Tab-separated table of C-alpha atoms in Angstrom:
chain	number	residue	atom	x	y	z
M	1	MET	CA	9.728	-108.526	102.189
M	2	PRO	CA	9.927	-108.169	98.402
M	3	LEU	CA	13.058	-110.331	98.202
M	4	GLU	CA	12.541	-114.001	98.949
M	5	LEU	CA	15.488	-116.355	99.492
M	6	SER	CA	15.432	-119.917	98.253
M	7	PRO	CA	16.652	-122.641	100.621
M	8	GLU	CA	18.951	-123.772	97.825
M	9	SER	CA	22.593	-122.708	97.630
M	10	PRO	CA	22.865	-119.293	95.963
M	11	GLY	CA	25.994	-120.029	93.973
M	12	LYS	CA	27.223	-122.622	91.506
M	13	ARG	CA	30.533	-121.036	90.520
M	14	MET	CA	33.580	-123.258	90.766
M	15	ASN	CA	36.256	-120.864	89.530
M	16	GLY	CA	36.541	-117.655	91.536
M	17	ALA	CA	38.603	-116.030	88.771
M	18	MET	CA	35.536	-115.845	86.548
M	19	PRO	CA	32.841	-113.180	86.904
M	20	PHE	CA	29.942	-114.084	89.166
M	21	ARG	CA	27.053	-114.762	86.767
M	22	VAL	CA	23.494	-113.873	87.683
M	23	GLY	CA	20.690	-115.160	85.485
M	24	LEU	CA	17.844	-112.642	85.617
M	25	THR	CA	14.462	-113.856	84.411
M	26	GLY	CA	10.812	-113.735	85.398
M	27	THR	CA	7.298	-113.365	84.146
M	28	VAL	CA	6.128	-111.087	81.336
M	29	ALA	CA	6.111	-107.364	82.259
M	30	ALA	CA	7.202	-108.078	85.836
M	31	GLY	CA	10.051	-105.558	85.738
M	32	LYS	CA	13.168	-107.497	84.706
M	33	SER	CA	14.648	-104.654	82.673
M	34	THR	CA	14.026	-102.111	85.424
M	35	LEU	CA	15.828	-104.323	87.909
M	36	ALA	CA	18.677	-104.897	85.442
M	37	CYS	CA	19.134	-101.136	85.055
M	38	SER	CA	19.211	-100.722	88.823
M	39	LEU	CA	21.875	-103.404	89.173
M	40	ALA	CA	23.887	-101.825	86.351
M	41	GLU	CA	23.864	-98.525	88.252
M	42	ARG	CA	25.392	-100.373	91.192
M	43	GLY	CA	28.228	-101.841	89.141
M	44	ALA	CA	26.954	-104.949	87.370
M	45	THR	CA	27.735	-105.590	83.732
M	46	VAL	CA	24.373	-106.356	82.112
M	47	ILE	CA	23.908	-108.557	79.053
M	48	ASP	CA	20.387	-108.180	77.657
M	49	SER	CA	19.137	-111.072	75.520
M	50	ASP	CA	16.658	-108.813	73.730
M	51	GLU	CA	19.517	-106.567	72.613
M	52	LEU	CA	21.483	-109.606	71.472
M	53	ALA	CA	18.436	-110.790	69.538
M	54	ARG	CA	18.166	-107.457	67.739
M	55	GLU	CA	21.858	-107.629	66.833
M	56	VAL	CA	21.546	-111.189	65.533
M	57	VAL	CA	18.732	-110.289	63.115
M	58	HIS	CA	20.153	-107.024	61.763
M	59	PRO	CA	19.511	-106.387	58.034
M	60	GLY	CA	21.935	-108.393	55.935
M	61	SER	CA	22.422	-111.121	58.525
M	62	PRO	CA	21.620	-114.773	57.757
M	63	ALA	CA	19.015	-114.760	60.535
M	64	HIS	CA	17.291	-111.731	58.995
M	65	ALA	CA	17.070	-113.503	55.638
M	66	ARG	CA	15.685	-116.673	57.232
M	67	ILE	CA	13.067	-114.728	59.194
M	68	ARG	CA	11.897	-113.011	56.017
M	69	GLU	CA	11.780	-116.326	54.201
M	70	THR	CA	9.916	-118.037	57.058
M	71	PHE	CA	7.449	-115.344	58.125
M	72	GLY	CA	7.158	-113.215	54.991
M	73	SER	CA	7.843	-109.592	54.109
M	74	GLY	CA	5.102	-108.445	56.479
M	75	VAL	CA	7.515	-108.730	59.413
M	76	ILE	CA	10.014	-106.378	57.735
M	77	GLY	CA	9.667	-102.654	58.406
M	78	PRO	CA	10.074	-99.829	55.855
M	79	ASP	CA	13.694	-99.367	56.938
M	80	GLY	CA	14.506	-103.010	56.251
M	81	ALA	CA	14.776	-103.923	59.917
M	82	ILE	CA	12.624	-106.529	61.619
M	83	ASP	CA	9.274	-105.148	62.741
M	84	ARG	CA	9.320	-106.678	66.226
M	85	SER	CA	5.618	-106.171	66.827
M	86	ALA	CA	4.672	-107.884	63.565
M	87	LEU	CA	7.155	-110.683	64.187
M	88	ARG	CA	5.801	-111.171	67.689
M	89	ASP	CA	2.289	-111.536	66.281
M	90	ALA	CA	3.459	-114.022	63.676
M	91	ALA	CA	5.663	-116.038	66.019
M	92	PHE	CA	3.076	-116.356	68.749
M	93	ALA	CA	0.317	-117.378	66.369
M	94	ASP	CA	1.071	-121.006	67.194
M	95	GLU	CA	3.697	-123.124	68.909
M	96	GLN	CA	5.356	-124.282	65.696
M	97	ALA	CA	5.873	-120.706	64.518
M	98	ARG	CA	7.466	-119.789	67.837
M	99	GLU	CA	9.756	-122.802	67.661
M	100	ARG	CA	10.853	-121.827	64.145
M	101	LEU	CA	11.797	-118.340	65.330
M	102	GLU	CA	13.718	-119.747	68.290
M	103	GLU	CA	15.600	-122.143	66.030
M	104	ILE	CA	16.598	-119.257	63.780
M	105	SER	CA	17.739	-116.846	66.471
M	106	HIS	CA	18.960	-118.784	69.497
M	107	ALA	CA	22.237	-120.091	68.059
M	108	GLY	CA	23.341	-116.572	67.168
M	109	ILE	CA	22.261	-115.243	70.548
M	110	ARG	CA	24.264	-117.936	72.351
M	111	GLU	CA	27.336	-117.079	70.305
M	112	LEU	CA	27.038	-113.361	71.042
M	113	ARG	CA	26.420	-114.010	74.739
M	114	ALA	CA	29.542	-116.170	74.980
M	115	ARG	CA	31.547	-113.414	73.330
M	116	ARG	CA	30.247	-110.771	75.747
M	117	ILE	CA	31.023	-112.991	78.742
M	118	ALA	CA	34.562	-113.626	77.497
M	119	GLU	CA	35.096	-109.898	76.998
M	120	ALA	CA	33.816	-109.161	80.498
M	121	ALA	CA	36.052	-111.825	82.030
M	122	ALA	CA	39.080	-110.446	80.186
M	123	ALA	CA	38.262	-106.979	81.521
M	124	GLY	CA	38.146	-108.242	85.113
M	125	VAL	CA	34.402	-107.704	85.568
M	126	ARG	CA	33.196	-108.837	88.988
M	127	VAL	CA	29.482	-109.454	88.339
M	128	ILE	CA	27.587	-110.165	85.128
M	129	VAL	CA	23.786	-109.972	85.119
M	130	GLU	CA	22.271	-111.726	82.111
M	131	GLU	CA	18.667	-110.772	81.439
M	132	ILE	CA	17.053	-113.800	79.756
M	133	PRO	CA	13.248	-113.997	79.615
M	134	LEU	CA	13.314	-117.683	78.557
M	135	LEU	CA	16.169	-118.803	80.808
M	136	PHE	CA	14.370	-121.884	82.124
M	137	GLU	CA	12.546	-122.621	78.894
M	138	VAL	CA	15.798	-122.998	76.909
M	139	GLY	CA	17.583	-124.955	79.642
M	140	LEU	CA	20.199	-122.442	80.803
M	141	GLU	CA	19.667	-122.619	84.560
M	142	ASP	CA	22.865	-124.602	85.236
M	143	ASP	CA	24.977	-121.833	83.661
M	144	TYR	CA	24.545	-119.411	86.560
M	145	ASP	CA	25.865	-118.867	90.050
M	146	MET	CA	22.565	-117.301	91.078
M	147	ILE	CA	19.170	-117.152	89.391
M	148	VAL	CA	16.873	-114.227	90.177
M	149	VAL	CA	13.209	-114.299	89.218
M	150	VAL	CA	11.136	-111.105	89.083
M	151	ASP	CA	7.416	-111.682	89.406
M	152	ALA	CA	4.155	-109.822	90.045
M	153	PRO	CA	0.474	-110.779	90.021
M	154	ARG	CA	-0.903	-111.386	86.550
M	155	GLU	CA	-3.326	-108.469	86.673
M	156	VAL	CA	-0.494	-106.079	87.567
M	157	ARG	CA	1.679	-107.350	84.736
M	158	GLU	CA	-1.145	-107.214	82.217
M	159	ALA	CA	-1.912	-103.593	83.136
M	160	ARG	CA	1.750	-102.696	82.658
M	161	ALA	CA	1.975	-104.461	79.293
M	162	LEU	CA	-1.162	-102.811	77.969
M	163	GLY	CA	-0.202	-99.407	79.357
M	164	SER	CA	3.521	-98.934	78.815
M	165	ARG	CA	4.072	-101.377	75.946
M	166	GLY	CA	0.864	-100.830	74.049
M	167	TRP	CA	0.073	-104.545	73.785
M	168	THR	CA	-3.424	-105.876	73.438
M	169	ALA	CA	-4.864	-108.212	76.034
M	170	GLN	CA	-4.635	-111.006	73.470
M	171	GLU	CA	-0.936	-110.358	72.854
M	172	PHE	CA	-0.187	-110.382	76.543
M	173	ALA	CA	-2.151	-113.590	77.090
M	174	ALA	CA	-0.388	-115.384	74.225
M	175	ILE	CA	3.110	-114.437	75.372
M	176	ASP	CA	2.370	-115.130	79.027
M	177	ALA	CA	0.908	-118.554	78.220
M	178	ALA	CA	3.946	-119.495	76.131
M	179	GLN	CA	6.284	-119.176	79.107
M	180	LEU	CA	6.867	-121.442	82.062
M	181	ALA	CA	4.325	-120.926	84.837
M	182	ALA	CA	5.201	-118.281	87.407
M	183	ALA	CA	5.033	-120.750	90.298
M	184	GLU	CA	7.558	-123.027	88.614
M	185	LYS	CA	9.926	-120.139	87.882
M	186	ARG	CA	9.748	-119.088	91.515
M	187	ARG	CA	10.403	-122.651	92.655
M	188	ARG	CA	13.572	-122.929	90.559
M	189	ALA	CA	14.974	-119.538	91.534
M	190	ASP	CA	17.653	-118.785	94.099
M	191	ARG	CA	16.095	-115.374	94.689
M	192	VAL	CA	12.578	-114.102	93.993
M	193	LEU	CA	11.733	-110.423	93.805
M	194	ASP	CA	8.035	-109.598	94.013
M	195	ASN	CA	7.556	-106.391	92.040
M	196	ARG	CA	3.890	-105.614	92.620
M	197	GLY	CA	4.587	-102.307	94.362
M	198	ASP	CA	5.881	-98.873	93.417
M	199	PRO	CA	9.335	-97.992	92.008
M	200	GLY	CA	10.617	-97.086	95.471
M	201	GLU	CA	9.985	-100.598	96.732
M	202	LEU	CA	11.766	-102.052	93.708
M	203	ALA	CA	14.755	-99.787	94.334
M	204	LEU	CA	15.011	-100.974	97.943
M	205	ALA	CA	14.756	-104.606	96.860
M	206	ALA	CA	17.442	-104.022	94.201
M	207	ARG	CA	19.772	-102.581	96.827
M	208	GLU	CA	19.227	-105.576	99.093
M	209	LEU	CA	19.701	-107.968	96.177
M	210	TRP	CA	22.944	-106.267	95.117
M	211	ARG	CA	24.376	-106.673	98.590
M	212	GLU	CA	23.451	-110.346	98.491
M	213	ILE	CA	25.067	-110.758	95.067
M	214	LEU	CA	28.310	-109.162	96.268
M	215	ARG	CA	28.417	-111.406	99.335
M	216	ALA	CA	27.880	-114.468	97.162
M	217	ALA	CA	30.471	-113.263	94.622
M	218	ASP	CA	32.987	-112.962	97.428
M	219	GLY	CA	32.201	-116.476	98.656
M	220	ASP	CA	30.356	-115.371	101.795
M	221	ARG	CA	27.434	-117.767	102.315
M	222	SER	CA	26.765	-116.648	105.866
């Protein structure tokens, strides 16, 4: 089965009045965003960390100015916005560069995420899915009622990254190596979705996962 269940408890929520929070993470190019879209179609409110990151570094923001100062004008596009491809190359050149980028952006991302969660709670949202590629790496795993990891064999993910994203093999290798190992992510997860197959298999796994999320959100651990 594509969906694997961890022997650990699937929920950490203590206050049933709050939305049920799902932390969605996984390996590079495994299909996190596709799964997030599928869960959104079923009723989840999705918070995408990549979208938050783009908002944090918009032209005129303090983070934008610090990125330009730190990495140079070469990471700024003709329209004044951050050139994400150029910034990715610069940030993944070495570990210190990546840490500098994280230090610049993560505080703003955390603030925006907290605001989105508060807005969702005020609106009576039942389930929030937060797509966070570096969930484990930045120490957020205790924030969630359920953690879902999407994974696929490395060769499958590399082919996707080079095909649909236009990355080079070197770019993929650098980003993949900078993240926690797939086996460790799987070990820490409450749910693991293996996305090595076709879109139909992912859709079926998403449907099964959504049912599991709703049962957990309602307090049904049976």
